[in-house]
Short mmCIF file of C-alpha atoms in Angstrom, two decimals:
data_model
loop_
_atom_site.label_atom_id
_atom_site.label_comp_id
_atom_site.label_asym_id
_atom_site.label_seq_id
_atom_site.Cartn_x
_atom_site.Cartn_y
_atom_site.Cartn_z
CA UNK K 42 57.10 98.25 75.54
CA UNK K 43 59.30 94.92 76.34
CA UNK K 44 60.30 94.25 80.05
CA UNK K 45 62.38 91.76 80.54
CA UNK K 46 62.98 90.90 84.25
CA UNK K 47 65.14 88.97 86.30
CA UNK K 48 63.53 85.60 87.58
CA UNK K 49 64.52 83.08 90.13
CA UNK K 50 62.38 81.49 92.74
CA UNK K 51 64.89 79.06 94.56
CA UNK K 52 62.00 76.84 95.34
CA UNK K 53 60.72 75.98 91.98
CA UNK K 54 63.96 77.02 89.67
CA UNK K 55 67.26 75.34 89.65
CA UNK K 56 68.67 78.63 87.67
CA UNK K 57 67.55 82.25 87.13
CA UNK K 58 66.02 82.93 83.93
CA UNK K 59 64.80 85.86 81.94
CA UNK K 60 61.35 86.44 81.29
CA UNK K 61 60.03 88.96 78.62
CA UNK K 62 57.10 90.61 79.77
CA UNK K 63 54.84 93.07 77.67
CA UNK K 64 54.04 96.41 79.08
CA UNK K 65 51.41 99.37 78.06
CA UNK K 66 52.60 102.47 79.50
CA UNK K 67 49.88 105.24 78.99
CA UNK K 68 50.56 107.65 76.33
CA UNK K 69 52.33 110.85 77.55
CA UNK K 70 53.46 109.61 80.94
CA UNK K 71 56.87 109.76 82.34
CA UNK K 72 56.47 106.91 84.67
CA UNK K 73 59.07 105.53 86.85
CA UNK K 74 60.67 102.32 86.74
CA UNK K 75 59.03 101.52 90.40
CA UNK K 76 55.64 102.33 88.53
CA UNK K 77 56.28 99.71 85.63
CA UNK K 78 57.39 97.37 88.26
CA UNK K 79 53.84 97.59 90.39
CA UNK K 80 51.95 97.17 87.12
CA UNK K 81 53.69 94.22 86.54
CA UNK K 82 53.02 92.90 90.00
CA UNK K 83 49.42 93.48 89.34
CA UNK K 84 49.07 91.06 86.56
CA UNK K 85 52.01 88.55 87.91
CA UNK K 86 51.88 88.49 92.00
CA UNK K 87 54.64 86.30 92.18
CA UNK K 88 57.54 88.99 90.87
CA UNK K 89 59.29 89.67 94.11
CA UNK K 90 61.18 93.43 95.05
CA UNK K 91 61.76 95.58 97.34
CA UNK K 92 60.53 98.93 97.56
CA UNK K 93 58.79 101.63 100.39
CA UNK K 94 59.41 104.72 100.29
CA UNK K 95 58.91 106.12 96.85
CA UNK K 96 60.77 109.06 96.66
CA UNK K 97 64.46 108.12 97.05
CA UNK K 98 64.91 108.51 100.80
CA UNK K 99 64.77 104.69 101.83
CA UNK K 100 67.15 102.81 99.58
CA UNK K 101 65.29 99.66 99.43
CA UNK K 102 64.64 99.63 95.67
CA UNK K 103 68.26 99.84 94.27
CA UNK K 104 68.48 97.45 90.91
CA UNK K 105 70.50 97.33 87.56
CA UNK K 106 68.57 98.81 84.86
CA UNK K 107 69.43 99.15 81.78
CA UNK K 108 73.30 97.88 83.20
CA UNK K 109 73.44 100.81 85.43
CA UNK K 110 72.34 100.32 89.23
CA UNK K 111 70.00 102.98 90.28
CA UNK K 112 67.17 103.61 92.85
CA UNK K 113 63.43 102.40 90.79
CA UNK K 114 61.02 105.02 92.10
CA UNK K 115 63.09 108.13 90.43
CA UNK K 116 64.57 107.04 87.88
CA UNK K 117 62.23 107.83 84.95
CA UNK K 118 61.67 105.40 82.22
CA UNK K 119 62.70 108.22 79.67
CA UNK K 120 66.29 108.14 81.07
CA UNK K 121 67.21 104.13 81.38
CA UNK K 122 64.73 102.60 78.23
CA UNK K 123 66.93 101.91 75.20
CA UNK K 124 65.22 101.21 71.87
CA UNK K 125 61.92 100.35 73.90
CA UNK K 126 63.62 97.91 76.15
CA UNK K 127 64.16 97.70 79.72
CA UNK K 128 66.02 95.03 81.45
CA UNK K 129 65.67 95.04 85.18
CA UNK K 130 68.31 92.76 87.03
CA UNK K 131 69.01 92.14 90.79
CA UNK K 132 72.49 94.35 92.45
CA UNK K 133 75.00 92.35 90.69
CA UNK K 134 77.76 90.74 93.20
CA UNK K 135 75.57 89.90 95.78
CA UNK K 136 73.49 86.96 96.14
CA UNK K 137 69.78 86.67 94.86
CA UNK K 138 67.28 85.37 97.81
CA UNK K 139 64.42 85.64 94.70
CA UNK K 140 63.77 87.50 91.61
CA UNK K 141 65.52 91.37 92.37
CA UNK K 142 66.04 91.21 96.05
CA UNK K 143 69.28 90.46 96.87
CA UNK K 144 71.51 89.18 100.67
CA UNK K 145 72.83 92.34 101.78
CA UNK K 146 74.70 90.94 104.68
CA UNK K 147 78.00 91.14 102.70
CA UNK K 148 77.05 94.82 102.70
CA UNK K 149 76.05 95.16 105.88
CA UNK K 150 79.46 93.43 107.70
CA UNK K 151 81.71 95.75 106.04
CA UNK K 152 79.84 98.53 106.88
CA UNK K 153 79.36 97.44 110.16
CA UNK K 154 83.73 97.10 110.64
CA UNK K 155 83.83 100.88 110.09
CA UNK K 156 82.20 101.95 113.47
CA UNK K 157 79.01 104.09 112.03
CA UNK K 158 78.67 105.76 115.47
CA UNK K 159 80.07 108.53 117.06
CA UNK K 160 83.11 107.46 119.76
CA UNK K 161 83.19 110.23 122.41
CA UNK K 162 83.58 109.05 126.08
CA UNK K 163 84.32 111.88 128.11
CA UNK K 164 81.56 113.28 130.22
CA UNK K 165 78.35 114.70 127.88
CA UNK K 166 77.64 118.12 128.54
CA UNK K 167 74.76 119.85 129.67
CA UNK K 168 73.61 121.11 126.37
CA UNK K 169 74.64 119.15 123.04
CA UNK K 170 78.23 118.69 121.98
CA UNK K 171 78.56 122.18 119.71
CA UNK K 172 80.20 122.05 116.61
CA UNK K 173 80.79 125.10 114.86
CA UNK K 174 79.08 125.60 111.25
CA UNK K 175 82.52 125.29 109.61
CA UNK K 176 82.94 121.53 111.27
CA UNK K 177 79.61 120.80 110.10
CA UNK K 178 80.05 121.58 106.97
CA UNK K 179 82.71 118.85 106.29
CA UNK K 180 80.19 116.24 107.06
CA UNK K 181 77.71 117.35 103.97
CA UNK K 182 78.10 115.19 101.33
CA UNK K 183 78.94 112.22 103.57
CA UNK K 184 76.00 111.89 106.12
CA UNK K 185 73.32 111.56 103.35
CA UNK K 186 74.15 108.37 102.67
CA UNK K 187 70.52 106.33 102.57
CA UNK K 188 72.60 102.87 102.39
CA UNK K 189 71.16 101.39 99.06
CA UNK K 190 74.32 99.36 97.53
CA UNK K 191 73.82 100.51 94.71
CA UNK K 192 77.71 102.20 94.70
CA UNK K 193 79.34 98.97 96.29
CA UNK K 194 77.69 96.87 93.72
CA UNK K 195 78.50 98.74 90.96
CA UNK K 196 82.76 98.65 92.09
CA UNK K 197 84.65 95.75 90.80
CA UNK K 198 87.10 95.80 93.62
CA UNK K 199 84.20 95.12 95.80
CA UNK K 200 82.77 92.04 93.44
CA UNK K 201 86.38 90.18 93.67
CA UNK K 202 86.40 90.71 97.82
CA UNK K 203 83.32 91.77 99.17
CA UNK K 204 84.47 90.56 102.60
CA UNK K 205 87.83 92.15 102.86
CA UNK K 206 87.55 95.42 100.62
CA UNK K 207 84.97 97.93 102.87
CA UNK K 208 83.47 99.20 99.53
CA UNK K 209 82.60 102.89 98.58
CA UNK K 210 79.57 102.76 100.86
CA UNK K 211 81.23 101.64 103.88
CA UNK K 212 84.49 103.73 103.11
CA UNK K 213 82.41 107.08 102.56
CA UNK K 214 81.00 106.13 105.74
CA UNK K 215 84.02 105.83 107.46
CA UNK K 216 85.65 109.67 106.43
CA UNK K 217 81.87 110.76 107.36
CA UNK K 218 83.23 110.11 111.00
CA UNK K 219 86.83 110.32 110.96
CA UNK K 220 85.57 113.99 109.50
CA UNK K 221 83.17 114.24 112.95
CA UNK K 222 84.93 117.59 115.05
CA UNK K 223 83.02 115.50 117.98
CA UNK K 224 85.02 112.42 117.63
CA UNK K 225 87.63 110.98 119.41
CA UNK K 226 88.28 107.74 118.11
CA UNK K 227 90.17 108.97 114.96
CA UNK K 228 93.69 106.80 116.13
CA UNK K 229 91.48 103.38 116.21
CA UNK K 230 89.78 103.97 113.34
CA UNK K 231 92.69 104.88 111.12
CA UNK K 232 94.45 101.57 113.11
CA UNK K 233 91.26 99.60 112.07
CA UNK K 234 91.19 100.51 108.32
CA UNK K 235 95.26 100.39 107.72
CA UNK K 236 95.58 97.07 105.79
CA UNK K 237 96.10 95.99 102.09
CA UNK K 238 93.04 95.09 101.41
CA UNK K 239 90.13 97.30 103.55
CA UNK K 240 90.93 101.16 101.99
CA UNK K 241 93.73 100.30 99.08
CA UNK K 242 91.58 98.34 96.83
CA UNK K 243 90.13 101.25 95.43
CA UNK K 244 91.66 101.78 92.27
CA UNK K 245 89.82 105.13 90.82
CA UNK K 246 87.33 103.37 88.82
CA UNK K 247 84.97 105.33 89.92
CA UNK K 248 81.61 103.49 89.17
CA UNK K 249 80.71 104.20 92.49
CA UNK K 250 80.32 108.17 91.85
CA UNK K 251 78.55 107.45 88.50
CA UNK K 252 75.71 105.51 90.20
CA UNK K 253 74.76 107.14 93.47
CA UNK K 254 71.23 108.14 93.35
CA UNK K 255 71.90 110.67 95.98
CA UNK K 256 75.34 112.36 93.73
CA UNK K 257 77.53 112.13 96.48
CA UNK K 258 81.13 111.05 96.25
CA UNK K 259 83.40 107.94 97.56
CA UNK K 260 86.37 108.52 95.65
CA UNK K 261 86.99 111.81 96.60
CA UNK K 262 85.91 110.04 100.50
CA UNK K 263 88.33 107.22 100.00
CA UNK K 264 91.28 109.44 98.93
CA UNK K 265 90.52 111.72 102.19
CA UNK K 266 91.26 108.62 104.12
CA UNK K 267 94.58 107.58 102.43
CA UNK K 268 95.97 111.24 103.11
CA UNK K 269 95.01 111.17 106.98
CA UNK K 270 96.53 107.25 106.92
CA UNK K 271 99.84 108.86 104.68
CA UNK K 272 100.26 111.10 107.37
CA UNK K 273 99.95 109.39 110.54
CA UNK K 274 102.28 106.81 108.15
CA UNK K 275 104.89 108.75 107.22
CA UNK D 24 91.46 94.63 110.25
CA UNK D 25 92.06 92.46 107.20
CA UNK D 26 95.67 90.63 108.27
CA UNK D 27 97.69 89.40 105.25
CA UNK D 28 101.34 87.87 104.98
CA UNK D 29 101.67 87.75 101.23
CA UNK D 30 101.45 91.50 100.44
CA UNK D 31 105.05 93.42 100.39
CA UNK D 32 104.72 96.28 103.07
CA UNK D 33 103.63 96.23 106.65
CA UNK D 34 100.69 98.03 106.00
CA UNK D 35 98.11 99.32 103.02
CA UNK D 36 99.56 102.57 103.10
CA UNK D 37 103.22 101.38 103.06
CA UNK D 38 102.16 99.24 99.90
CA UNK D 39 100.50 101.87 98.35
CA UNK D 40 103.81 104.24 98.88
CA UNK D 41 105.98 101.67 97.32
CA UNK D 42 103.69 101.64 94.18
CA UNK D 43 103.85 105.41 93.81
CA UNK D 44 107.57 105.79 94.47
CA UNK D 45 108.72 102.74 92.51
CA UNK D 46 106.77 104.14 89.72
CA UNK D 47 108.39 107.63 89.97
CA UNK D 48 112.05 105.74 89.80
CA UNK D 49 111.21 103.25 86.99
CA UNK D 50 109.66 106.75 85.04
CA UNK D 51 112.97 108.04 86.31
CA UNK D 52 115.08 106.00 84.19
CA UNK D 53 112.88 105.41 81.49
CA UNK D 54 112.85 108.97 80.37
CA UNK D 55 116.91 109.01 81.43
CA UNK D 56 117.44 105.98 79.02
CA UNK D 57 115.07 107.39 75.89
CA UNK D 58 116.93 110.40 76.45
CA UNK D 59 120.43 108.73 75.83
CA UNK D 60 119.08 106.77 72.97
CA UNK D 61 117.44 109.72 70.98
CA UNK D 62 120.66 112.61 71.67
CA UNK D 63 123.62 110.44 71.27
CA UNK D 64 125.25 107.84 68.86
CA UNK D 65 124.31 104.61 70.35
CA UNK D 66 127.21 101.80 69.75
CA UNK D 67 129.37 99.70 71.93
CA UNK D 68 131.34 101.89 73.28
CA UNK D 69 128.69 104.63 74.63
CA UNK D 70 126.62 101.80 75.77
CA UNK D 71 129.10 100.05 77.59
CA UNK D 72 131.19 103.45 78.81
CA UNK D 73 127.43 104.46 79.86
CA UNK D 74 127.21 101.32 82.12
CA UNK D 75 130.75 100.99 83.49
CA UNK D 76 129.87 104.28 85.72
CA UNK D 77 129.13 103.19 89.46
CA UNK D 78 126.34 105.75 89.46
CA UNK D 79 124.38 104.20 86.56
CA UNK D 80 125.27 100.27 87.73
CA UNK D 81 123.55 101.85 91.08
CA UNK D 82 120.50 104.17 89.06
CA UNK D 83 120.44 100.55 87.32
CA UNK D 84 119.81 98.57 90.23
CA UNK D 85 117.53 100.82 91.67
CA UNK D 86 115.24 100.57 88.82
CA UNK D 87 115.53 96.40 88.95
CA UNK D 88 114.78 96.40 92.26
CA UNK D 89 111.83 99.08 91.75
CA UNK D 90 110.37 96.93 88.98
CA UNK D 91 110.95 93.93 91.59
CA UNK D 92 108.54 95.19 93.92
CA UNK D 93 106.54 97.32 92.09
CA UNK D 94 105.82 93.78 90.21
CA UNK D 95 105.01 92.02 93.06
CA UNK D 96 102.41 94.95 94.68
CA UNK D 97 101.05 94.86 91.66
CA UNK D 98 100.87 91.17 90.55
CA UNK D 99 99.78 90.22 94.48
CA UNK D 100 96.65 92.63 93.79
CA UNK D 101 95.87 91.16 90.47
CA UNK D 102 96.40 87.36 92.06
CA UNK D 103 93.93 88.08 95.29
CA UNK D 104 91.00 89.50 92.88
CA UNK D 105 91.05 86.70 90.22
CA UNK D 106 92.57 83.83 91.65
CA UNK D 107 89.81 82.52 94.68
CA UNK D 108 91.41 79.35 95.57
CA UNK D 109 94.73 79.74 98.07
CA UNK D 110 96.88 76.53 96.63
CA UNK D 111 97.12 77.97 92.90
CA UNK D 112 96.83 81.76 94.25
CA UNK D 113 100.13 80.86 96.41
CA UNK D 114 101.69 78.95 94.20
CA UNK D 115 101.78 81.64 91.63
CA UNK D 116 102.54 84.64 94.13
CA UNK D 117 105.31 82.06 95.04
CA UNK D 118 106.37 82.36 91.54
CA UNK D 119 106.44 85.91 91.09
CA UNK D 120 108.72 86.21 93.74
CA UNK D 121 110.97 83.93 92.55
CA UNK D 122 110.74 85.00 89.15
CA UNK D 123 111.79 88.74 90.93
CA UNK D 124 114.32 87.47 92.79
CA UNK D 125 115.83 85.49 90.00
CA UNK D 126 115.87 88.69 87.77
CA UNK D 127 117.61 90.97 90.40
CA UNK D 128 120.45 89.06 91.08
CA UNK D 129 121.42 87.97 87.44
CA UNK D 130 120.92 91.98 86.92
CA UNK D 131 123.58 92.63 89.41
CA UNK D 132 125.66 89.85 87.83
CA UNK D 133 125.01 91.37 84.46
CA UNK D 134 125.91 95.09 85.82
CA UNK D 135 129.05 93.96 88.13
CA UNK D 136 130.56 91.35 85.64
CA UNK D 137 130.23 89.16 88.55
CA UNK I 205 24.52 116.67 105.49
CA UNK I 206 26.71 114.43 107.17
CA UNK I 207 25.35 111.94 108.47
CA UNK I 208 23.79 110.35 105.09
CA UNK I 209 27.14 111.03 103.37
CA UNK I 210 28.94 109.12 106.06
CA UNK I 211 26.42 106.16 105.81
CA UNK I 212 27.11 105.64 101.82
CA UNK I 213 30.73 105.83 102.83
CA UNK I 214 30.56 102.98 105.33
CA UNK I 215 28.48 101.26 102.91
CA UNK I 216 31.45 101.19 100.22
CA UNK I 217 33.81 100.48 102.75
CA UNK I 218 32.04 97.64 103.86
CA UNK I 219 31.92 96.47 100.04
CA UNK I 220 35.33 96.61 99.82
CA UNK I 221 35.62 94.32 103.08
CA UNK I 222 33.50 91.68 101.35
CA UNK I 223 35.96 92.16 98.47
CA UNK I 224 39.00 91.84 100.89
CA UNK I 225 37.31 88.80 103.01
CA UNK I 226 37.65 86.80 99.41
CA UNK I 227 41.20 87.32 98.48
CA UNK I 228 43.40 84.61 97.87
CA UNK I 229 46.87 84.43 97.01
CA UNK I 230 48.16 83.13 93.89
CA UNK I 231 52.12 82.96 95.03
CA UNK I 232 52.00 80.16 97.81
CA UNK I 233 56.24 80.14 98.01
CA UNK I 234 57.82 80.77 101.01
CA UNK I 235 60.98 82.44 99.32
CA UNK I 236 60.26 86.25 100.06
CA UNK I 237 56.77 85.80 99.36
CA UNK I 238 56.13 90.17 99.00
CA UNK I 239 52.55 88.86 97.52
CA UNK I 240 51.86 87.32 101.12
CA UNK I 241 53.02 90.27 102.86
CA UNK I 242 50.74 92.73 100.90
CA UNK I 243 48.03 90.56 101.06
CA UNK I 244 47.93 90.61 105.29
CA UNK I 245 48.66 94.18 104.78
CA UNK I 246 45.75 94.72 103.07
CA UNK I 247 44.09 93.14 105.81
CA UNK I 248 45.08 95.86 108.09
CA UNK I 249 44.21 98.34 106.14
CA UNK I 250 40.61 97.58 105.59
CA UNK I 251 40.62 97.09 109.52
CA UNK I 252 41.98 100.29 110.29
CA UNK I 253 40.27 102.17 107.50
CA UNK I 254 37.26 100.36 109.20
CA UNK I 255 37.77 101.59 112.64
CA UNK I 256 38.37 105.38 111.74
CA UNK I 257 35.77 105.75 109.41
CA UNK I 258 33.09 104.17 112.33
CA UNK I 259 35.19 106.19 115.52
CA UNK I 260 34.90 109.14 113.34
CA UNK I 261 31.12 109.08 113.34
CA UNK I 262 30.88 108.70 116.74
CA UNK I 263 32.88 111.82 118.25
CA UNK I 264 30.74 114.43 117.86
CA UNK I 265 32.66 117.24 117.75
CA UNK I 266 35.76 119.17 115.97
CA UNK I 267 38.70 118.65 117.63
CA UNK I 268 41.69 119.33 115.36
CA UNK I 269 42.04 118.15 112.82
CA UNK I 270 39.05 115.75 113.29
CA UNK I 271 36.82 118.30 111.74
CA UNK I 272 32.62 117.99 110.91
CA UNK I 273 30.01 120.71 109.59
CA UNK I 274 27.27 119.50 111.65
CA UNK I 275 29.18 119.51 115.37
CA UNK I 276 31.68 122.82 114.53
CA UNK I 277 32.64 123.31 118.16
CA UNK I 278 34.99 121.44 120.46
CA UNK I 279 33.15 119.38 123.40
CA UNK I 280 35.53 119.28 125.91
CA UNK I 281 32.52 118.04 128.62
CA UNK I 282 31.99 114.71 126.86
CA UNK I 283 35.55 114.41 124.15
CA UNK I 284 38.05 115.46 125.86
CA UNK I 285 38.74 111.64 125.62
CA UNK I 286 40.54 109.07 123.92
CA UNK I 287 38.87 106.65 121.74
CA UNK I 288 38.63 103.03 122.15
CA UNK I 289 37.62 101.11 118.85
CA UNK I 290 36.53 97.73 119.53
CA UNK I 291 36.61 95.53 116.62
CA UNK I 292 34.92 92.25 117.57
CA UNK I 293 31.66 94.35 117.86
CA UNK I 294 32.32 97.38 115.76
CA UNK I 295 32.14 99.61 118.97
CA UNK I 296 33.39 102.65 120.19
CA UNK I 297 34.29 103.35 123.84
CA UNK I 298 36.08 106.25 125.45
CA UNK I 299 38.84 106.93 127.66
CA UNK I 300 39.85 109.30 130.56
CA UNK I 301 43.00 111.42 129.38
CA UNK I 302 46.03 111.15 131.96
CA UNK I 303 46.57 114.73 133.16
CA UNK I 304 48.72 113.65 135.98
CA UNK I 305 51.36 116.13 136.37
CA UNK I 306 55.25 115.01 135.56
CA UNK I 307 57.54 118.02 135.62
CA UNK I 308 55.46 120.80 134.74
CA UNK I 309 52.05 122.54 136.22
CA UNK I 310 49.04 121.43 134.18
CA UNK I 311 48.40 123.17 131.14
CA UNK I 312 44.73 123.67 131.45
CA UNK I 313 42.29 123.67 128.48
CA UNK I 314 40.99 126.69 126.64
CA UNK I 315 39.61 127.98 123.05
CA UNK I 316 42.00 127.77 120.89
CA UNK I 317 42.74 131.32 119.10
CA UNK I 318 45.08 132.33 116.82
#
C-alpha cells in the first residue's frame, strides 16, 4: 500500500515535500501505524520521528494521519487507511524541527502558566495529605493526561494564538488541580487564568475531545473552569 | 495572565457574560418584533404608534446598544485570530468601534426625533 | 548441558558484535539525526548484552531470578556478591555487599521458602 510521508530536512531542503513511499504489509496483519513507520525506517534511515513507548502511555508519537492527529503505536492501520492510502504529517500548528517531529515549546509554555503542581504550604502531616475517595474521584478523567498535543494541535483557537490561548491540554490540566481537595491555591489560579484570551477562546469546537488517544475530555474541563471563574465573578 | 486593552470587559469572564446576555436581549426583541409583524396589520400608523411608546424607544435602545457590544466582543475575537499584524488589526478594531458608535447615536436620533 | 549451550550463545553474540563493529550510518545530518541515536544505541546494547551473557556464566549459582540447571542452589559462601563486569578485558570481578545497618537490625540471610 502507498505511504506518503511528510519530509523536510532543514539542512538539505528549502521546503517540506511529500514523498510517496511503497509499503508491503504482510497479509492478515493488523499492524499499527508505528509498525509501518519502523519498516520504513529500515529501508530509508534518514525518516526522522519520535516514538518509545509503544503502547500509548508516553505520548511521544502523536502525528496527523489520515487528517486526524492520533498516537502511531495504537492506532491500527485498519482504522486511519482510506482507499489504500496513508498520509502521515507532522502536529499541524507547531513548527517542524525535521520530517514528523515537531517544537513543542509553544506547548510546553502554556502548560507550564497553569501551575501543574500541587500549592499546599501549611505544615505536611505525618502521614500523607488524605483525601477521601469521593475527592479523588473528581480528579479521574483529568490526571491521565500523558501530554502528547495531539488535542491542542488539533483546536483552531490554539493554531491562531498558541501563546496566549492555554489550549485544551493545558486547560484540562488546570481544572485537574483547581479540582485537587488538597489544594490551596484555587484564588491565584482562577486570578491567573481570568483574561480574554487564556480560558475564553474556547469556542466548543470540540476537536480536542474527538482526538485524544486517551478519551478524556477538555471541553467539559474548560467549561468547569468558566463556572468556578462565573462565580467568584459574579 | 494574558493583559489586553482592546477587548470590551475587564476580564474574560465579564466578556464572555456580555456575549451571553446581549444575545438573550437581541433574541429578546427579535422574537418581540416577528411577533408584531406576523399578528398585526403592519402600516404607518402601528409602526409608528408602536415606536412612539417610551418603553419600546428604551427596549429599542437596549437592543442597539446590545448589538453594539455584542459586535465588538465578537468582531475583537474574530480580528485577534486572523489579523497577526497590530497596525491593520487596530486600525480595523478602531473601525468597528466607530462604526458602533456611529450607529447608536443616529439610532437614538432616529428613535427620539432628535 | 549448560555450559556448551552457553558457549554457542557467546559465539552468536560475538557474531553479531563483528556485525555491529561495521555499521555505518547512512544519515550524516545533524537535524534530529534519530538514525545516529539508534545507531550508538545499538552500541550499548551489544555491550550490555555482552556483559550479562559473560557475568552470567561466571556466577555459579541460582540466585533469583538468575537461575541455572547445573548450579540449582544458592551459594551464599562465595555469591552473596555483587558483580563487577569489566569490559576492557571481558572480566568478571566481585564485590562485598554493604550490610551496614541504617535504621533497622540486619535482616540476616536464610533459605528462601514459600
Amino acid at each position: 500500500m502507498l505511504v506518503s510521508l511528510y519530509r523536510y530536512n532543514p539542512e538539505t531542503d528549502s521546503a517540506p515535500y511529500m514523498q510517496d513511499v511503497e509499503v508491503d504489509i504482510p497479509e492478515g496483519k493488523d499492524l499499527m501505524v508505528l509498525d509501518v513507520l519502523n519498516l520504513i525506517k529500515e529501508r530509508d534511515s534518514s525518516m526522522a520521528y519520535r516514538r518509545s513507548c509503544r503502547e500509548g502511555v508516553c505520548g511521544s508519537d502523536g502525528m496527523n494521519m489520515n487528517g486526524t492527529n492520533g498516537l502511531a503505536c495504537i492506532t491500527p492501520m485498519s482504522q486511519v487507511v482510506k482507499k489504500n492510502k496513508l498520509v502521515l504529517r507532522p502536529l499541524p500548528g507547531l513548527p517542524v524541527i525535521r520530517d514528523l517531529v515537531v517544537d513543542m515549546s509553544l506547548f510546553y509554555k502554556q502548560y507550564e502558566k497553569v501551575m501543574p503542581y500541587l500549592v499546599n504550604d501549611t505544615p505536611a502531616p505525618a502521614i500523607e495529605r488524605l483525601q477521601t475517595p469521593e475527592d479523588r474521584e473528581k480528579l479521574d478523567g483529568l490526571y491521565e493526561c500523558i501530554l502528547c498535543a495531539c488535542c491542542s494541535t488539533a483546536c483552531p483557537s490554539f493554531w491562531w494564538n498558541p501563546d496566549k490561548f492555554i489550549g485544551p491540554s493545558g486547560l484540562l490540566q488546570a481544572y485537574r488541580f483547581l479540582a485537587d481537595s488538597r489544594d490551596t491555591a484555587q484564588a491565584e489560579r482562577l486570578s491567573n487564568l481570568d483574561d480574554p484570551f487564556s480560558v475564553f477562546r474556547c469556542r466548543g469546537i470540540m476537536n480536542c475531545v474527538s482526538v485524544c488517544p486517551k478519551g478524556l475530555n477538555p471541553t467539559k474541563a474548560i467549561g468547569h473552569i468558566r463556572n468556578l471563574l462565573l462565580q467568584r465573578a459574579t | 495572565m494574558v493583559s489586553s486593552v482592546t477587548n470590551l470587559g475587564r476580564s474574560g469572564v465579564f466578556d464572555w457574560l456580555i456575549q451571553r446576555v446581549t444575545a438573550y436581549v437581541l433574541a429578546l426583541y427579535t422574537l418581540f418584533l416577528l411577533g408584531f409583524m406576523v399578528f398585526s396589520d403592519v402600516n404607518y400608523e402601528t409602526w409608528a404608534a408602536l415606536f412612539s411608546q417610551t418603553w419600546f424607544r428604551i427596549f429599542t435602545l437596549l437592543a442597539l446598544l446590545s448589538i453594539g457590544a455584542h459586535a465588538w466582543v465578537g468582531l475583537w475575537t474574530v480580528t485577534t485570530d486572523y489579523i497577526k499584524a497590530m497596525a491593520p488589526r487596530f486600525l480595523i478594531q478602531a473601525l468597528c468601534g466607530l462604526t458602533m458608535f456611529v450607529y447608536v447615536i443616529w439610532g437614538i436620533q432616529i428613535l427620539w426625533g432628535l | 548441558m549448560t555450559v556448551r549451550a552457553w558457549k554457542k550463545g557467546l559465539q552468536k553474540l560475538e557474531a553479531i558484535g563483528e556485525r555491529v563493529r561495521n555499521t555505518k550510518l547512512t544519515d550524516t545530518s545533524n537535524a534530529f539525526n534519530t538514525a545516529r541515536i539508534e545507531a550508538l544505541e545499538l552500541d550499548n546494547l551489544f555491550e550490555v548484552a555482552l556483559a550479562t551473557a559473560i557475568s552470567a556464566f561466571e556466577r555459579k549459582e541460582s540466585r533469583g531470578a538468575h537461575a541455572r540447571n547445573d548450579f540449582t542452589e544458592r551459594d551464599d559462601e562465595n555469591w552473596l556478591k555483587h558483580s563487577m563486569y569489566f569490559p576492557l578485558d571481558k572480566r568478571v570481578g566481585k564485590r562485598d555487599v554493604n550490610f551496614a545497618p541504617k535504621t533497622v537490625e540486619t535482616f540476616q540471610p536464610k533459605v528462601r521458602t514459600y
